[in-house]
Amino acid sequence: MNGLVFLSDISKVYRSRRREVTAVDRVTLGLDPGQIVCLVGESGSGKSTIGRIVTGLTDPTAGDLRYGGVSARSMSRRELKASRLAVQLIHQDPYASLNPGMTVGATLAAPLKRHEGLSGTELSRRIRTLLEDVGLTPSGLFEPKLPHELSGGQRQRVVIARSLTVDPKVLVADEALSMLDVSIRVSVLQMLRGLCDDRELAVLFITHDLAVARQFGDGHTVAVMQQGRIVEHRDTATLVANPEHDYTRDLLRAARHEGLRSRHSPHPQSVPATNAPAMPPGR
Ligand SMILES: Nc1ncnc2c1ncn2[C@@H]1O[C@H](COP(=O)(O)OP(=O)(O)OP(=O)(O)O)[C@@H](O)[C@H]1O
Ligand SMILES: [Mg+2]
């Protein structure tokens, strides 16, 4: 199946005058509606490159990328644009991906006007519903706020709401929650997972942390990347309980170590933004 997106034997080689880096090496991976694949692996293993290929930000050097069973190579520009709009990327840094001068309401209104042609009461209703869907309630409180008036968790909720404005079929979340404090991360993780389940969204969830993958990918699968290759891809519970690959065992050890560390001391990036409210709703 893997009807929404399918990567068949995809490779990506970055070439410069001095060296050649094989970021992705013959990877085959697919997503169906409602399916979650967590992509884990150490830094530089090629996770983001795969995410960029899926979202169309990077072209593969070799292999076949299919949307809805049709090869991207055989699509017209217009078809490709529509296919790519159905795949939305959620970045790691919500602050960087939001316009600092745009209110939450305006941030959501722009794509709703552009892509859906909404205006007036219908536009206001959609904005309200989206904010409620991502747990930013009461929505009227958040609509006039600027990004710097929000906490990190709230900002990431706005980014998620914005990605939903175009009614995507696939989400690519690249370390989307790794900048958040551990306690906030859990609530945003649960919200995102609930949204994906409700809307039957397919998700490529990229993380270096197997503990996070274990939680988000519960009931789905985890693919482990090492040096551009997928070395193990199995259902989440089996992979965690019984890893086949030495590298997966190392990642599990690292995840356990990290789990212990975060229980004893705050995450270095857990300090809230200076001008964020002390205990805001919808963290
Ligand atoms: N634009 C680029 N030009 C040259 N090399 C690149 C480029 N982008 C990525 N690479 C290289 O490709 C390899 C894979 O990078 P990638 O960013 O996909 O890894 P990653 O698994 O996402 O790492 P991290 O966990 O640090 O985000 C790395 O060796 C990286 O240096
Ligand atoms: Mg990356």
PDB file of C-alpha atoms and ligand atoms in Angstrom:
ATOM      1  CA  MET A   1       0.000   0.000   0.000  1.00  0.00           C
ATOM      2  CA  ASN A   2       1.777   3.137   1.316  1.00  0.00           C
ATOM      3  CA  GLY A   3      -0.448   5.191  -0.935  1.00  0.00           C
ATOM      4  CA  LEU A   4       0.116   8.704   0.421  1.00  0.00           C
ATOM      5  CA  VAL A   5       3.880   8.953   0.151  1.00  0.00           C
ATOM      6  CA  PHE A   6       6.303   6.288  -0.925  1.00  0.00           C
ATOM      7  CA  LEU A   7      10.071   6.507  -1.097  1.00  0.00           C
ATOM      8  CA  SER A   8      11.527   3.731  -3.164  1.00  0.00           C
ATOM      9  CA  ASP A   9      15.288   3.172  -2.996  1.00  0.00           C
ATOM     10  CA  ILE A  10      15.874   6.867  -2.387  1.00  0.00           C
ATOM     11  CA  SER A  11      19.421   8.237  -2.104  1.00  0.00           C
ATOM     12  CA  LYS A  12      20.742  11.711  -1.565  1.00  0.00           C
ATOM     13  CA  VAL A  13      24.359  12.614  -2.146  1.00  0.00           C
ATOM     14  CA  TYR A  14      25.637  16.094  -1.352  1.00  0.00           C
ATOM     15  CA  ARG A  15      28.612  16.985  -3.509  1.00  0.00           C
ATOM     16  CA  SER A  16      30.984  19.838  -3.059  1.00  0.00           C
ATOM     17  CA  ARG A  17      34.350  20.404  -4.666  1.00  0.00           C
ATOM     18  CA  ARG A  18      36.165  18.921  -1.701  1.00  0.00           C
ATOM     19  CA  ARG A  19      33.947  16.047  -0.618  1.00  0.00           C
ATOM     20  CA  GLU A  20      30.886  13.917  -1.152  1.00  0.00           C
ATOM     21  CA  VAL A  21      28.400  13.042   1.578  1.00  0.00           C
ATOM     22  CA  THR A  22      25.846  10.272   1.166  1.00  0.00           C
ATOM     23  CA  ALA A  23      23.154  11.640   3.480  1.00  0.00           C
ATOM     24  CA  VAL A  24      20.538   9.034   2.497  1.00  0.00           C
ATOM     25  CA  ASP A  25      21.480   5.660   1.113  1.00  0.00           C
ATOM     26  CA  ARG A  26      18.813   3.595  -0.706  1.00  0.00           C
ATOM     27  CA  VAL A  27      15.952   4.131   1.715  1.00  0.00           C
ATOM     28  CA  THR A  28      12.513   2.620   1.135  1.00  0.00           C
ATOM     29  CA  LEU A  29       9.713   3.940   3.307  1.00  0.00           C
ATOM     30  CA  GLY A  30       6.016   4.673   2.928  1.00  0.00           C
ATOM     31  CA  LEU A  31       3.042   6.213   4.666  1.00  0.00           C
ATOM     32  CA  ASP A  32      -0.672   5.373   4.520  1.00  0.00           C
ATOM     33  CA  PRO A  33      -3.483   7.446   6.053  1.00  0.00           C
ATOM     34  CA  GLY A  34      -3.376   7.334   9.843  1.00  0.00           C
ATOM     35  CA  GLN A  35       0.035   5.678   9.848  1.00  0.00           C
ATOM     36  CA  ILE A  36       2.846   6.992  12.049  1.00  0.00           C
ATOM     37  CA  VAL A  37       6.481   6.236  11.344  1.00  0.00           C
ATOM     38  CA  CYS A  38       9.020   7.502  13.852  1.00  0.00           C
ATOM     39  CA  LEU A  39      12.440   8.034  12.341  1.00  0.00           C
ATOM     40  CA  VAL A  40      15.188   7.817  14.942  1.00  0.00           C
ATOM     41  CA  GLY A  41      18.963   7.938  14.747  1.00  0.00           C
ATOM     42  CA  GLU A  42      21.992   9.873  15.858  1.00  0.00           C
ATOM     43  CA  SER A  43      22.936  13.308  14.570  1.00  0.00           C
ATOM     44  CA  GLY A  44      23.922  13.249  10.895  1.00  0.00           C
ATOM     45  CA  SER A  45      22.241   9.905  10.173  1.00  0.00           C
ATOM     46  CA  GLY A  46      20.056  11.459   7.455  1.00  0.00           C
ATOM     47  CA  LYS A  47      16.697  11.947   9.218  1.00  0.00           C
ATOM     48  CA  SER A  48      16.123  15.570   8.233  1.00  0.00           C
ATOM     49  CA  THR A  49      17.232  14.874   4.673  1.00  0.00           C
ATOM     50  CA  ILE A  50      14.468  12.276   4.410  1.00  0.00           C
ATOM     51  CA  GLY A  51      12.005  14.771   5.882  1.00  0.00           C
ATOM     52  CA  ARG A  52      13.085  17.377   3.338  1.00  0.00           C
ATOM     53  CA  ILE A  53      12.740  14.906   0.479  1.00  0.00           C
ATOM     54  CA  VAL A  54       9.214  13.929   1.605  1.00  0.00           C
ATOM     55  CA  THR A  55       8.189  17.602   1.787  1.00  0.00           C
ATOM     56  CA  GLY A  56       9.814  18.410  -1.564  1.00  0.00           C
ATOM     57  CA  LEU A  57      12.405  20.820  -0.149  1.00  0.00           C
ATOM     58  CA  THR A  58      15.236  18.610  -1.386  1.00  0.00           C
ATOM     59  CA  ASP A  59      15.354  16.501  -4.533  1.00  0.00           C
ATOM     60  CA  PRO A  60      16.709  12.976  -4.211  1.00  0.00           C
ATOM     61  CA  THR A  61      19.796  12.044  -6.214  1.00  0.00           C
ATOM     62  CA  ALA A  62      18.384   8.611  -7.047  1.00  0.00           C
ATOM     63  CA  GLY A  63      15.252   6.551  -6.466  1.00  0.00           C
ATOM     64  CA  ASP A  64      11.563   7.157  -6.896  1.00  0.00           C
ATOM     65  CA  LEU A  65       9.338   9.405  -4.787  1.00  0.00           C
ATOM     66  CA  ARG A  66       5.603   8.800  -5.160  1.00  0.00           C
ATOM     67  CA  TYR A  67       2.620  10.803  -3.966  1.00  0.00           C
ATOM     68  CA  GLY A  68      -0.705   8.949  -4.110  1.00  0.00           C
ATOM     69  CA  GLY A  69       0.980   6.213  -6.132  1.00  0.00           C
ATOM     70  CA  VAL A  70       2.181   8.632  -8.833  1.00  0.00           C
ATOM     71  CA  SER A  71       5.876   9.296  -9.363  1.00  0.00           C
ATOM     72  CA  ALA A  72       6.833  12.917  -8.614  1.00  0.00           C
ATOM     73  CA  ARG A  73       8.928  12.823 -11.781  1.00  0.00           C
ATOM     74  CA  SER A  74       5.905  12.251 -14.000  1.00  0.00           C
ATOM     75  CA  MET A  75       3.783  14.988 -12.373  1.00  0.00           C
ATOM     76  CA  SER A  76       3.081  18.381 -13.841  1.00  0.00           C
ATOM     77  CA  ARG A  77       4.246  21.384 -11.847  1.00  0.00           C
ATOM     78  CA  ARG A  78       0.688  21.970 -10.700  1.00  0.00           C
ATOM     79  CA  GLU A  79       0.141  18.360  -9.565  1.00  0.00           C
ATOM     80  CA  LEU A  80       3.434  18.412  -7.707  1.00  0.00           C
ATOM     81  CA  LYS A  81       2.516  21.654  -5.952  1.00  0.00           C
ATOM     82  CA  ALA A  82      -0.826  20.194  -4.817  1.00  0.00           C
ATOM     83  CA  SER A  83       0.839  16.967  -3.631  1.00  0.00           C
ATOM     84  CA  ARG A  84       3.406  18.924  -1.668  1.00  0.00           C
ATOM     85  CA  LEU A  85       0.806  21.163  -0.081  1.00  0.00           C
ATOM     86  CA  ALA A  86      -0.748  18.005   1.365  1.00  0.00           C
ATOM     87  CA  VAL A  87       2.563  17.344   3.149  1.00  0.00           C
ATOM     88  CA  GLN A  88       3.262  19.850   5.905  1.00  0.00           C
ATOM     89  CA  LEU A  89       6.520  20.262   7.792  1.00  0.00           C
ATOM     90  CA  ILE A  90       6.668  21.225  11.465  1.00  0.00           C
ATOM     91  CA  HIS A  91      10.058  22.659  12.328  1.00  0.00           C
ATOM     92  CA  GLN A  92      12.045  22.305  15.510  1.00  0.00           C
ATOM     93  CA  ASP A  93      12.056  25.995  16.371  1.00  0.00           C
ATOM     94  CA  PRO A  94       8.550  27.484  16.532  1.00  0.00           C
ATOM     95  CA  TYR A  95       9.955  30.952  17.204  1.00  0.00           C
ATOM     96  CA  ALA A  96      11.951  30.963  13.990  1.00  0.00           C
ATOM     97  CA  SER A  97       9.051  29.684  11.907  1.00  0.00           C
ATOM     98  CA  LEU A  98       6.554  32.333  13.074  1.00  0.00           C
ATOM     99  CA  ASN A  99       6.540  35.917  11.857  1.00  0.00           C
ATOM    100  CA  PRO A 100       7.330  37.996  14.986  1.00  0.00           C
ATOM    101  CA  GLY A 101       5.112  40.853  13.801  1.00  0.00           C
ATOM    102  CA  MET A 102       2.036  38.748  13.051  1.00  0.00           C
ATOM    103  CA  THR A 103      -0.655  37.922  15.597  1.00  0.00           C
ATOM    104  CA  VAL A 104      -1.809  34.354  16.067  1.00  0.00           C
ATOM    105  CA  GLY A 105      -5.086  35.188  14.301  1.00  0.00           C
ATOM    106  CA  ALA A 106      -3.322  36.723  11.288  1.00  0.00           C
ATOM    107  CA  THR A 107      -0.871  33.792  11.116  1.00  0.00           C
ATOM    108  CA  LEU A 108      -3.755  31.370  10.707  1.00  0.00           C
ATOM    109  CA  ALA A 109      -5.851  33.685   8.525  1.00  0.00           C
ATOM    110  CA  ALA A 110      -3.195  34.101   5.806  1.00  0.00           C
ATOM    111  CA  PRO A 111      -3.150  30.484   4.507  1.00  0.00           C
ATOM    112  CA  LEU A 112      -6.910  30.109   5.040  1.00  0.00           C
ATOM    113  CA  LYS A 113      -7.491  33.117   2.778  1.00  0.00           C
ATOM    114  CA  ARG A 114      -4.864  32.125   0.232  1.00  0.00           C
ATOM    115  CA  HIS A 115      -5.554  28.422  -0.137  1.00  0.00           C
ATOM    116  CA  GLU A 116      -9.172  28.058   0.961  1.00  0.00           C
ATOM    117  CA  GLY A 117     -10.483  31.471  -0.106  1.00  0.00           C
ATOM    118  CA  LEU A 118     -12.147  31.993   3.285  1.00  0.00           C
ATOM    119  CA  SER A 119     -13.322  35.343   4.624  1.00  0.00           C
ATOM    120  CA  GLY A 120     -15.695  36.894   7.162  1.00  0.00           C
ATOM    121  CA  THR A 121     -17.477  34.694   9.688  1.00  0.00           C
ATOM    122  CA  GLU A 122     -16.351  31.440   8.031  1.00  0.00           C
ATOM    123  CA  LEU A 123     -12.721  32.549   8.382  1.00  0.00           C
ATOM    124  CA  SER A 124     -13.227  33.494  12.046  1.00  0.00           C
ATOM    125  CA  ARG A 125     -14.956  30.188  12.733  1.00  0.00           C
ATOM    126  CA  ARG A 126     -12.122  28.148  11.211  1.00  0.00           C
ATOM    127  CA  ILE A 127      -9.491  30.092  13.181  1.00  0.00           C
ATOM    128  CA  ARG A 128     -11.424  29.489  16.389  1.00  0.00           C
ATOM    129  CA  THR A 129     -11.823  25.772  15.689  1.00  0.00           C
ATOM    130  CA  LEU A 130      -8.143  25.346  14.830  1.00  0.00           C
ATOM    131  CA  LEU A 131      -7.046  27.078  18.038  1.00  0.00           C
ATOM    132  CA  GLU A 132      -9.391  24.886  20.054  1.00  0.00           C
ATOM    133  CA  ASP A 133      -8.098  21.769  18.246  1.00  0.00           C
ATOM    134  CA  VAL A 134      -4.538  22.531  19.382  1.00  0.00           C
ATOM    135  CA  GLY A 135      -5.627  23.341  22.932  1.00  0.00           C
ATOM    136  CA  LEU A 136      -5.263  27.146  22.790  1.00  0.00           C
ATOM    137  CA  THR A 137      -8.461  28.062  24.620  1.00  0.00           C
ATOM    138  CA  PRO A 138     -10.226  30.341  25.036  1.00  0.00           C
ATOM    139  CA  SER A 139      -9.305  31.088  21.423  1.00  0.00           C
ATOM    140  CA  GLY A 140     -10.216  34.795  21.781  1.00  0.00           C
ATOM    141  CA  LEU A 141      -7.391  35.177  24.285  1.00  0.00           C
ATOM    142  CA  PHE A 142      -4.782  33.873  21.853  1.00  0.00           C
ATOM    143  CA  GLU A 143      -5.891  35.400  18.541  1.00  0.00           C
ATOM    144  CA  PRO A 144      -4.505  38.927  19.233  1.00  0.00           C
ATOM    145  CA  LYS A 145      -1.217  37.692  20.733  1.00  0.00           C
ATOM    146  CA  LEU A 146       2.189  38.028  19.084  1.00  0.00           C
ATOM    147  CA  PRO A 147       4.688  35.126  19.166  1.00  0.00           C
ATOM    148  CA  HIS A 148       6.828  36.753  21.887  1.00  0.00           C
ATOM    149  CA  GLU A 149       3.789  36.845  24.173  1.00  0.00           C
ATOM    150  CA  LEU A 150       3.500  33.054  24.062  1.00  0.00           C
ATOM    151  CA  SER A 151       5.406  30.262  25.770  1.00  0.00           C
ATOM    152  CA  GLY A 152       7.432  27.795  23.671  1.00  0.00           C
ATOM    153  CA  GLY A 153       4.690  25.172  23.937  1.00  0.00           C
ATOM    154  CA  GLN A 154       2.012  27.643  22.886  1.00  0.00           C
ATOM    155  CA  ARG A 155       4.108  28.786  19.926  1.00  0.00           C
ATOM    156  CA  GLN A 156       4.520  25.217  18.758  1.00  0.00           C
ATOM    157  CA  ARG A 157       0.749  24.736  19.087  1.00  0.00           C
ATOM    158  CA  VAL A 158       0.266  27.755  16.787  1.00  0.00           C
ATOM    159  CA  VAL A 159       2.714  26.252  14.269  1.00  0.00           C
ATOM    160  CA  ILE A 160       0.770  22.971  14.376  1.00  0.00           C
ATOM    161  CA  ALA A 161      -2.530  24.852  13.906  1.00  0.00           C
ATOM    162  CA  ARG A 162      -1.039  26.713  10.939  1.00  0.00           C
ATOM    163  CA  SER A 163       0.083  23.455   9.332  1.00  0.00           C
ATOM    164  CA  LEU A 164      -3.517  22.205   9.615  1.00  0.00           C
ATOM    165  CA  THR A 165      -4.999  25.214   7.766  1.00  0.00           C
ATOM    166  CA  VAL A 166      -4.315  23.586   4.392  1.00  0.00           C
ATOM    167  CA  ASP A 167      -5.924  20.297   5.446  1.00  0.00           C
ATOM    168  CA  PRO A 168      -2.782  18.211   4.990  1.00  0.00           C
ATOM    169  CA  LYS A 169      -2.719  14.447   4.635  1.00  0.00           C
ATOM    170  CA  VAL A 170       0.828  14.026   5.890  1.00  0.00           C
ATOM    171  CA  LEU A 171       2.770  15.775   8.649  1.00  0.00           C
ATOM    172  CA  VAL A 172       6.546  15.698   8.858  1.00  0.00           C
ATOM    173  CA  ALA A 173       7.558  16.681  12.392  1.00  0.00           C
ATOM    174  CA  ASP A 174      11.331  17.204  12.483  1.00  0.00           C
ATOM    175  CA  GLU A 175      12.460  17.294  16.126  1.00  0.00           C
ATOM    176  CA  ALA A 176       9.287  19.367  16.507  1.00  0.00           C
ATOM    177  CA  LEU A 177       9.128  19.113  20.286  1.00  0.00           C
ATOM    178  CA  SER A 178      12.782  18.764  21.219  1.00  0.00           C
ATOM    179  CA  MET A 179      13.169  22.416  22.239  1.00  0.00           C
ATOM    180  CA  LEU A 180      10.336  22.181  24.738  1.00  0.00           C
ATOM    181  CA  ASP A 181      10.639  21.529  28.434  1.00  0.00           C
ATOM    182  CA  VAL A 182      10.017  17.867  29.266  1.00  0.00           C
ATOM    183  CA  SER A 183       6.727  18.466  31.126  1.00  0.00           C
ATOM    184  CA  ILE A 184       5.341  20.662  28.329  1.00  0.00           C
ATOM    185  CA  ARG A 185       6.616  18.267  25.691  1.00  0.00           C
ATOM    186  CA  VAL A 186       4.418  15.458  26.993  1.00  0.00           C
ATOM    187  CA  SER A 187       1.225  17.513  26.753  1.00  0.00           C
ATOM    188  CA  VAL A 188       2.020  18.827  23.242  1.00  0.00           C
ATOM    189  CA  LEU A 189       2.997  15.295  22.190  1.00  0.00           C
ATOM    190  CA  GLN A 190      -0.333  13.928  23.396  1.00  0.00           C
ATOM    191  CA  MET A 191      -2.257  16.746  21.718  1.00  0.00           C
ATOM    192  CA  LEU A 192      -0.462  16.163  18.414  1.00  0.00           C
ATOM    193  CA  ARG A 193      -0.980  12.430  18.584  1.00  0.00           C
ATOM    194  CA  GLY A 194      -4.706  12.927  19.323  1.00  0.00           C
ATOM    195  CA  LEU A 195      -5.047  15.286  16.355  1.00  0.00           C
ATOM    196  CA  CYS A 196      -3.318  12.833  14.036  1.00  0.00           C
ATOM    197  CA  ASP A 197      -5.544   9.978  15.194  1.00  0.00           C
ATOM    198  CA  ASP A 198      -8.734  12.050  14.860  1.00  0.00           C
ATOM    199  CA  ARG A 199      -7.863  13.287  11.369  1.00  0.00           C
ATOM    200  CA  GLU A 200      -6.254  10.034  10.163  1.00  0.00           C
ATOM    201  CA  LEU A 201      -3.108  12.001   9.365  1.00  0.00           C
ATOM    202  CA  ALA A 202       0.003  10.149   8.324  1.00  0.00           C
ATOM    203  CA  VAL A 203       3.063  11.304  10.274  1.00  0.00           C
ATOM    204  CA  LEU A 204       6.785  11.057   9.761  1.00  0.00           C
ATOM    205  CA  PHE A 205       7.967  11.856  13.267  1.00  0.00           C
ATOM    206  CA  ILE A 206      11.684  12.590  13.351  1.00  0.00           C
ATOM    207  CA  THR A 207      13.564  12.451  16.637  1.00  0.00           C
ATOM    208  CA  HIS A 208      16.998  11.495  17.933  1.00  0.00           C
ATOM    209  CA  ASP A 209      15.322  10.276  21.128  1.00  0.00           C
ATOM    210  CA  LEU A 210      13.952   6.740  21.133  1.00  0.00           C
ATOM    211  CA  ALA A 211      12.049   7.430  24.367  1.00  0.00           C
ATOM    212  CA  VAL A 212      10.034  10.133  22.588  1.00  0.00           C
ATOM    213  CA  ALA A 213       9.529   7.855  19.563  1.00  0.00           C
ATOM    214  CA  ARG A 214       8.312   5.106  21.851  1.00  0.00           C
ATOM    215  CA  GLN A 215       5.643   7.395  23.257  1.00  0.00           C
ATOM    216  CA  PHE A 216       4.533   9.088  20.047  1.00  0.00           C
ATOM    217  CA  GLY A 217       4.779   5.954  17.930  1.00  0.00           C
ATOM    218  CA  ASP A 218       2.848   3.743  20.326  1.00  0.00           C
ATOM    219  CA  GLY A 219       0.859   1.251  18.252  1.00  0.00           C
ATOM    220  CA  HIS A 220       2.784   2.169  15.082  1.00  0.00           C
ATOM    221  CA  THR A 221       6.357   1.702  13.841  1.00  0.00           C
ATOM    222  CA  VAL A 222       9.885   2.996  14.410  1.00  0.00           C
ATOM    223  CA  ALA A 223      12.555   3.097  11.710  1.00  0.00           C
ATOM    224  CA  VAL A 224      16.144   3.366  12.932  1.00  0.00           C
ATOM    225  CA  MET A 225      18.634   5.251  10.757  1.00  0.00           C
ATOM    226  CA  GLN A 226      22.388   4.911  10.787  1.00  0.00           C
ATOM    227  CA  GLN A 227      24.671   6.589   8.255  1.00  0.00           C
ATOM    228  CA  GLY A 228      21.910   7.192   5.745  1.00  0.00           C
ATOM    229  CA  ARG A 229      20.388   3.723   5.922  1.00  0.00           C
ATOM    230  CA  ILE A 230      17.394   2.264   7.715  1.00  0.00           C
ATOM    231  CA  VAL A 231      18.902  -0.551   9.747  1.00  0.00           C
ATOM    232  CA  GLU A 232      15.755  -1.677  11.549  1.00  0.00           C
ATOM    233  CA  HIS A 233      12.048  -0.885  11.002  1.00  0.00           C
ATOM    234  CA  ARG A 234       9.538  -2.649  13.203  1.00  0.00           C
ATOM    235  CA  ASP A 235       6.508  -2.031  15.352  1.00  0.00           C
ATOM    236  CA  THR A 236       7.326   0.249  18.247  1.00  0.00           C
ATOM    237  CA  ALA A 237       6.709  -2.119  21.162  1.00  0.00           C
ATOM    238  CA  THR A 238       8.683  -5.000  19.585  1.00  0.00           C
ATOM    239  CA  LEU A 239      11.601  -2.772  18.649  1.00  0.00           C
ATOM    240  CA  VAL A 240      11.863  -1.340  22.158  1.00  0.00           C
ATOM    241  CA  ALA A 241      11.396  -4.683  23.925  1.00  0.00           C
ATOM    242  CA  ASN A 242      13.594  -6.681  21.612  1.00  0.00           C
ATOM    243  CA  PRO A 243      15.974  -4.577  19.490  1.00  0.00           C
ATOM    244  CA  GLU A 244      17.721  -6.592  16.796  1.00  0.00           C
ATOM    245  CA  HIS A 245      20.464  -4.181  15.885  1.00  0.00           C
ATOM    246  CA  ASP A 246      23.374  -3.196  18.173  1.00  0.00           C
ATOM    247  CA  TYR A 247      22.897   0.413  17.136  1.00  0.00           C
ATOM    248  CA  THR A 248      19.227   0.304  18.272  1.00  0.00           C
ATOM    249  CA  ARG A 249      20.407  -1.069  21.638  1.00  0.00           C
ATOM    250  CA  ASP A 250      22.804   1.880  21.936  1.00  0.00           C
ATOM    251  CA  LEU A 251      19.980   4.315  21.182  1.00  0.00           C
ATOM    252  CA  LEU A 252      17.820   2.612  23.815  1.00  0.00           C
ATOM    253  CA  ARG A 253      20.591   2.907  26.386  1.00  0.00           C
ATOM    254  CA  ALA A 254      20.966   6.597  25.514  1.00  0.00           C
ATOM    255  CA  ALA A 255      17.202   7.106  25.839  1.00  0.00           C
ATOM    256  CA  ARG A 256      17.156   5.458  29.272  1.00  0.00           C
ATOM    257  CA  HIS A 257      20.103   7.568  30.370  1.00  0.00           C
ATOM    258  CA  GLU A 258      18.399  10.731  29.097  1.00  0.00           C
ATOM    259  CA  GLY A 259      15.168   9.725  30.868  1.00  0.00           C
ATOM    260  CA  LEU A 260      17.001   9.378  34.157  1.00  0.00           C
ATOM    261  CA  ARG A 261      18.828  12.652  33.632  1.00  0.00           C
ATOM    262  CA  SER A 262      15.651  14.587  32.887  1.00  0.00           C
ATOM    263  CA  ARG A 263      13.963  13.215  36.008  1.00  0.00           C
ATOM    264  CA  HIS A 264      16.807  14.510  38.175  1.00  0.00           C
ATOM    265  CA  SER A 265      17.639  17.833  36.576  1.00  0.00           C
ATOM    266  CA  PRO A 266      15.824  20.268  34.327  1.00  0.00           C
ATOM    267  CA  HIS A 267      16.474  20.141  30.621  1.00  0.00           C
ATOM    268  CA  PRO A 268      18.943  22.883  29.620  1.00  0.00           C
ATOM    269  CA  GLN A 269      16.359  24.358  27.246  1.00  0.00           C
ATOM    270  CA  SER A 270      13.543  24.201  29.781  1.00  0.00           C
ATOM    271  CA  VAL A 271      13.847  27.824  30.821  1.00  0.00           C
ATOM    272  CA  PRO A 272      10.704  29.601  29.641  1.00  0.00           C
ATOM    273  CA  ALA A 273      10.965  32.567  27.270  1.00  0.00           C
ATOM    274  CA  THR A 274      11.639  35.689  29.330  1.00  0.00           C
ATOM    275  CA  ASN A 275       8.396  37.419  28.462  1.00  0.00           C
ATOM    276  CA  ALA A 276       6.182  34.335  28.524  1.00  0.00           C
ATOM    277  CA  PRO A 277       3.413  34.338  31.129  1.00  0.00           C
ATOM    278  CA  ALA A 278       4.328  32.417  34.284  1.00  0.00           C
ATOM    279  CA  MET A 279       1.711  29.650  34.124  1.00  0.00           C
ATOM    280  CA  PRO A 280      -0.173  30.239  30.881  1.00  0.00           C
ATOM    281  CA  PRO A 281      -3.154  28.138  29.826  1.00  0.00           C
ATOM    282  CA  GLY A 282      -2.646  25.582  27.061  1.00  0.00           C
ATOM    283  CA  ARG A 283       1.066  25.176  27.726  1.00  0.00           C
TER     284      ARG A 283
HETATM  285  N1  LIG B   1      22.858  20.979   2.376  1.00  0.00           N
HETATM  286  C1  LIG B   1      23.800  20.103   2.715  1.00  0.00           C
HETATM  287  N2  LIG B   1      25.006  20.116   2.107  1.00  0.00           N
HETATM  288  C2  LIG B   1      25.956  19.215   2.415  1.00  0.00           C
HETATM  289  N3  LIG B   1      25.806  18.230   3.331  1.00  0.00           N
HETATM  290  C3  LIG B   1      24.625  18.157   3.965  1.00  0.00           C
HETATM  291  C4  LIG B   1      23.559  19.088   3.706  1.00  0.00           C
HETATM  292  N4  LIG B   1      22.506  18.752   4.486  1.00  0.00           N
HETATM  293  C5  LIG B   1      22.885  17.683   5.217  1.00  0.00           C
HETATM  294  N5  LIG B   1      24.155  17.323   4.913  1.00  0.00           N
HETATM  295  C6  LIG B   1      24.899  16.192   5.486  1.00  0.00           C
HETATM  296  O1  LIG B   1      24.105  15.033   5.322  1.00  0.00           O
HETATM  297  C7  LIG B   1      24.192  14.195   6.464  1.00  0.00           C
HETATM  298  C8  LIG B   1      22.796  13.952   7.027  1.00  0.00           C
HETATM  299  O2  LIG B   1      22.298  15.171   7.534  1.00  0.00           O
HETATM  300  P1  LIG B   1      20.857  15.304   8.199  1.00  0.00           P
HETATM  301  O3  LIG B   1      20.672  16.734   8.516  1.00  0.00           O
HETATM  302  O4  LIG B   1      19.855  14.666   7.308  1.00  0.00           O
HETATM  303  O5  LIG B   1      21.004  14.425   9.526  1.00  0.00           O
HETATM  304  P2  LIG B   1      20.068  14.329  10.805  1.00  0.00           P
HETATM  305  O6  LIG B   1      19.910  12.876  11.102  1.00  0.00           O
HETATM  306  O7  LIG B   1      18.838  15.115  10.589  1.00  0.00           O
HETATM  307  O8  LIG B   1      20.954  14.990  11.944  1.00  0.00           O
HETATM  308  P3  LIG B   1      20.502  15.839  13.254  1.00  0.00           P
HETATM  309  O9  LIG B   1      19.981  14.825  14.249  1.00  0.00           O
HETATM  310  O10 LIG B   1      21.755  16.487  13.704  1.00  0.00           O
HETATM  311  O11 LIG B   1      19.451  16.813  12.840  1.00  0.00           O
HETATM  312  C9  LIG B   1      25.144  14.890   7.427  1.00  0.00           C
HETATM  313  O12 LIG B   1      26.421  14.354   7.248  1.00  0.00           O
HETATM  314  C10 LIG B   1      25.094  16.333   6.993  1.00  0.00           C
HETATM  315  O13 LIG B   1      26.296  16.975   7.286  1.00  0.00           O
HETATM  316 MG    MG B   2      17.988  16.765  11.592  1.00  0.00          MG
END
